[in-house]
Amino acid sequence: MPANDELARRRYEKLVDRLESLMQAALKPEYEGYYGQLILGADDLAEMGELKDVRRAAREAGRRLGWKTTTRLVGGRLFVLDEREVPERIERLAGDAAAAAMDRFWEESRRPRLT
C-alpha cells in the first residue's frame, strides 16, 4: 500500500505544478501578479482527475503564487480566482484597460460590415 501512497503523492505534486504553471501563464505582467484567474473546462477537469483533488491542488498552487485562492464550479467549469485586495494603482490600470477595451468594442460595432 505505501507504493500507492507514493504514486498518489507524486501525481498530486505533478498536478499542483501543472496548475501553478497555467495560473502563472494567465497573469498579465502589467498587473504585477494581481487579478489572477484560471478557467478549466469540463475536458480539462476530466483529464486532471477528481474534482476535489483538482480544487485542492489549485489552492496549493495559488498559495505558491501568493494568491488568496478560491475555486468555484459553474456550469461544468472550474474558476480558480485570486481574491487578494488589489493595490489602488493596479486597480486603476486594470480599470483603464477595461474602459479602453469597451471603447474599442463600441467603435468596431459601429463600423459598417462588409458581407
Short mmCIF file of C-alpha atoms in Angstrom, two decimals:
data_model
loop_
_atom_site.label_atom_id
_atom_site.label_comp_id
_atom_site.label_asym_id
_atom_site.label_seq_id
_atom_site.Cartn_x
_atom_site.Cartn_y
_atom_site.Cartn_z
CA MET A 1 0.00 0.00 0.00
CA PRO A 2 2.79 2.56 0.63
CA ALA A 3 3.73 2.37 -3.07
CA ASN A 4 0.21 3.57 -3.93
CA ASP A 5 0.54 6.42 -1.44
CA GLU A 6 3.84 7.47 -3.02
CA LEU A 7 2.33 7.30 -6.50
CA ALA A 8 -0.69 9.35 -5.41
CA ARG A 9 1.60 11.94 -3.78
CA ARG A 10 3.69 12.26 -6.95
CA ARG A 11 0.56 12.60 -9.11
CA TYR A 12 -0.76 15.30 -6.79
CA GLU A 13 2.55 17.22 -6.86
CA LYS A 14 2.61 17.00 -10.65
CA LEU A 15 -0.95 18.36 -10.76
CA VAL A 16 -0.02 21.23 -8.45
CA ASP A 17 3.00 22.05 -10.65
CA ARG A 18 0.85 21.97 -13.79
CA LEU A 19 -1.83 24.20 -12.30
CA GLU A 20 0.76 26.61 -10.95
CA SER A 21 2.26 26.88 -14.43
CA LEU A 22 -1.15 27.51 -16.02
CA MET A 23 -2.04 30.08 -13.36
CA GLN A 24 1.29 31.87 -13.79
CA ALA A 25 0.90 31.93 -17.57
CA ALA A 26 -2.56 33.50 -17.26
CA LEU A 27 -1.24 36.50 -15.33
CA LYS A 28 -0.82 39.82 -17.09
CA PRO A 29 2.64 41.23 -16.29
CA GLU A 30 1.35 44.79 -16.02
CA TYR A 31 -0.87 43.76 -13.07
CA GLU A 32 2.17 42.56 -11.10
CA GLY A 33 0.64 39.22 -10.13
CA TYR A 34 -2.82 40.53 -9.19
CA TYR A 35 -6.13 39.70 -10.87
CA GLY A 36 -5.14 36.08 -11.28
CA GLN A 37 -7.67 33.68 -12.70
CA LEU A 38 -7.75 30.35 -14.42
CA ILE A 39 -10.80 28.74 -16.01
CA LEU A 40 -10.74 24.99 -16.51
CA GLY A 41 -13.34 23.47 -18.83
CA ALA A 42 -15.01 20.11 -18.42
CA ASP A 43 -12.45 18.41 -20.69
CA ASP A 44 -9.56 19.83 -18.65
CA LEU A 45 -11.17 18.69 -15.42
CA ALA A 46 -11.84 15.18 -16.74
CA GLU A 47 -8.18 14.89 -17.75
CA MET A 48 -6.89 16.12 -14.38
CA GLY A 49 -8.80 13.71 -12.17
CA GLU A 50 -11.21 14.01 -9.27
CA LEU A 51 -12.72 17.49 -8.81
CA LYS A 52 -11.86 17.57 -5.09
CA ASP A 53 -8.22 16.83 -5.91
CA VAL A 54 -8.08 19.49 -8.62
CA ARG A 55 -9.57 22.08 -6.27
CA ARG A 56 -7.12 21.20 -3.52
CA ALA A 57 -4.19 21.29 -5.95
CA ALA A 58 -5.37 24.67 -7.33
CA ARG A 59 -5.46 26.12 -3.81
CA GLU A 60 -1.93 24.81 -3.18
CA ALA A 61 -0.71 26.24 -6.49
CA GLY A 62 -2.30 29.57 -5.57
CA ARG A 63 -0.51 29.61 -2.22
CA ARG A 64 2.77 29.11 -4.05
CA LEU A 65 1.96 32.19 -6.15
CA GLY A 66 0.94 34.24 -3.13
CA TRP A 67 -2.74 34.24 -4.07
CA LYS A 68 -5.72 34.20 -1.75
CA THR A 69 -7.23 31.39 -3.81
CA THR A 70 -10.84 30.44 -4.14
CA THR A 71 -12.43 27.93 -6.51
CA ARG A 72 -15.94 27.97 -7.92
CA LEU A 73 -17.63 25.37 -10.10
CA VAL A 74 -20.06 26.99 -12.53
CA GLY A 75 -21.72 25.18 -15.40
CA GLY A 76 -19.12 22.42 -15.54
CA ARG A 77 -16.19 24.88 -15.47
CA LEU A 78 -13.87 25.40 -12.52
CA PHE A 79 -12.90 29.01 -11.87
CA VAL A 80 -9.70 29.47 -9.86
CA LEU A 81 -9.51 33.06 -8.64
CA ASP A 82 -7.13 35.28 -6.68
CA GLU A 83 -9.20 37.27 -4.19
CA ARG A 84 -6.44 39.38 -2.67
CA GLU A 85 -7.06 43.07 -2.22
CA VAL A 86 -5.58 44.88 -5.21
CA PRO A 87 -3.41 47.99 -4.76
CA GLU A 88 -5.13 51.15 -5.99
CA ARG A 89 -2.63 51.86 -8.79
CA ILE A 90 -3.10 48.33 -10.22
CA GLU A 91 -6.87 48.66 -9.87
CA ARG A 92 -6.75 51.96 -11.79
CA LEU A 93 -4.58 50.41 -14.50
CA ALA A 94 -6.99 47.49 -14.90
CA GLY A 95 -9.97 49.86 -14.96
CA ASP A 96 -8.34 51.94 -17.69
CA ALA A 97 -7.61 48.79 -19.72
CA ALA A 98 -11.23 47.63 -19.37
CA ALA A 99 -12.52 51.06 -20.43
CA ALA A 100 -10.23 51.05 -23.48
CA ALA A 101 -11.46 47.57 -24.44
CA MET A 102 -15.07 48.74 -24.17
CA ASP A 103 -14.28 51.79 -26.33
CA ARG A 104 -12.71 49.55 -28.99
CA PHE A 105 -15.74 47.28 -28.93
CA TRP A 106 -18.17 50.18 -29.39
CA GLU A 107 -16.09 51.65 -32.19
CA GLU A 108 -15.93 48.31 -34.00
CA SER A 109 -19.64 47.65 -33.54
CA ARG A 110 -20.49 50.99 -35.23
CA ARG A 111 -18.47 50.26 -38.35
CA PRO A 112 -20.46 49.01 -41.33
CA ARG A 113 -19.87 45.33 -42.01
CA LEU A 114 -18.94 44.08 -45.43
CA THR A 115 -20.70 40.85 -46.27
#
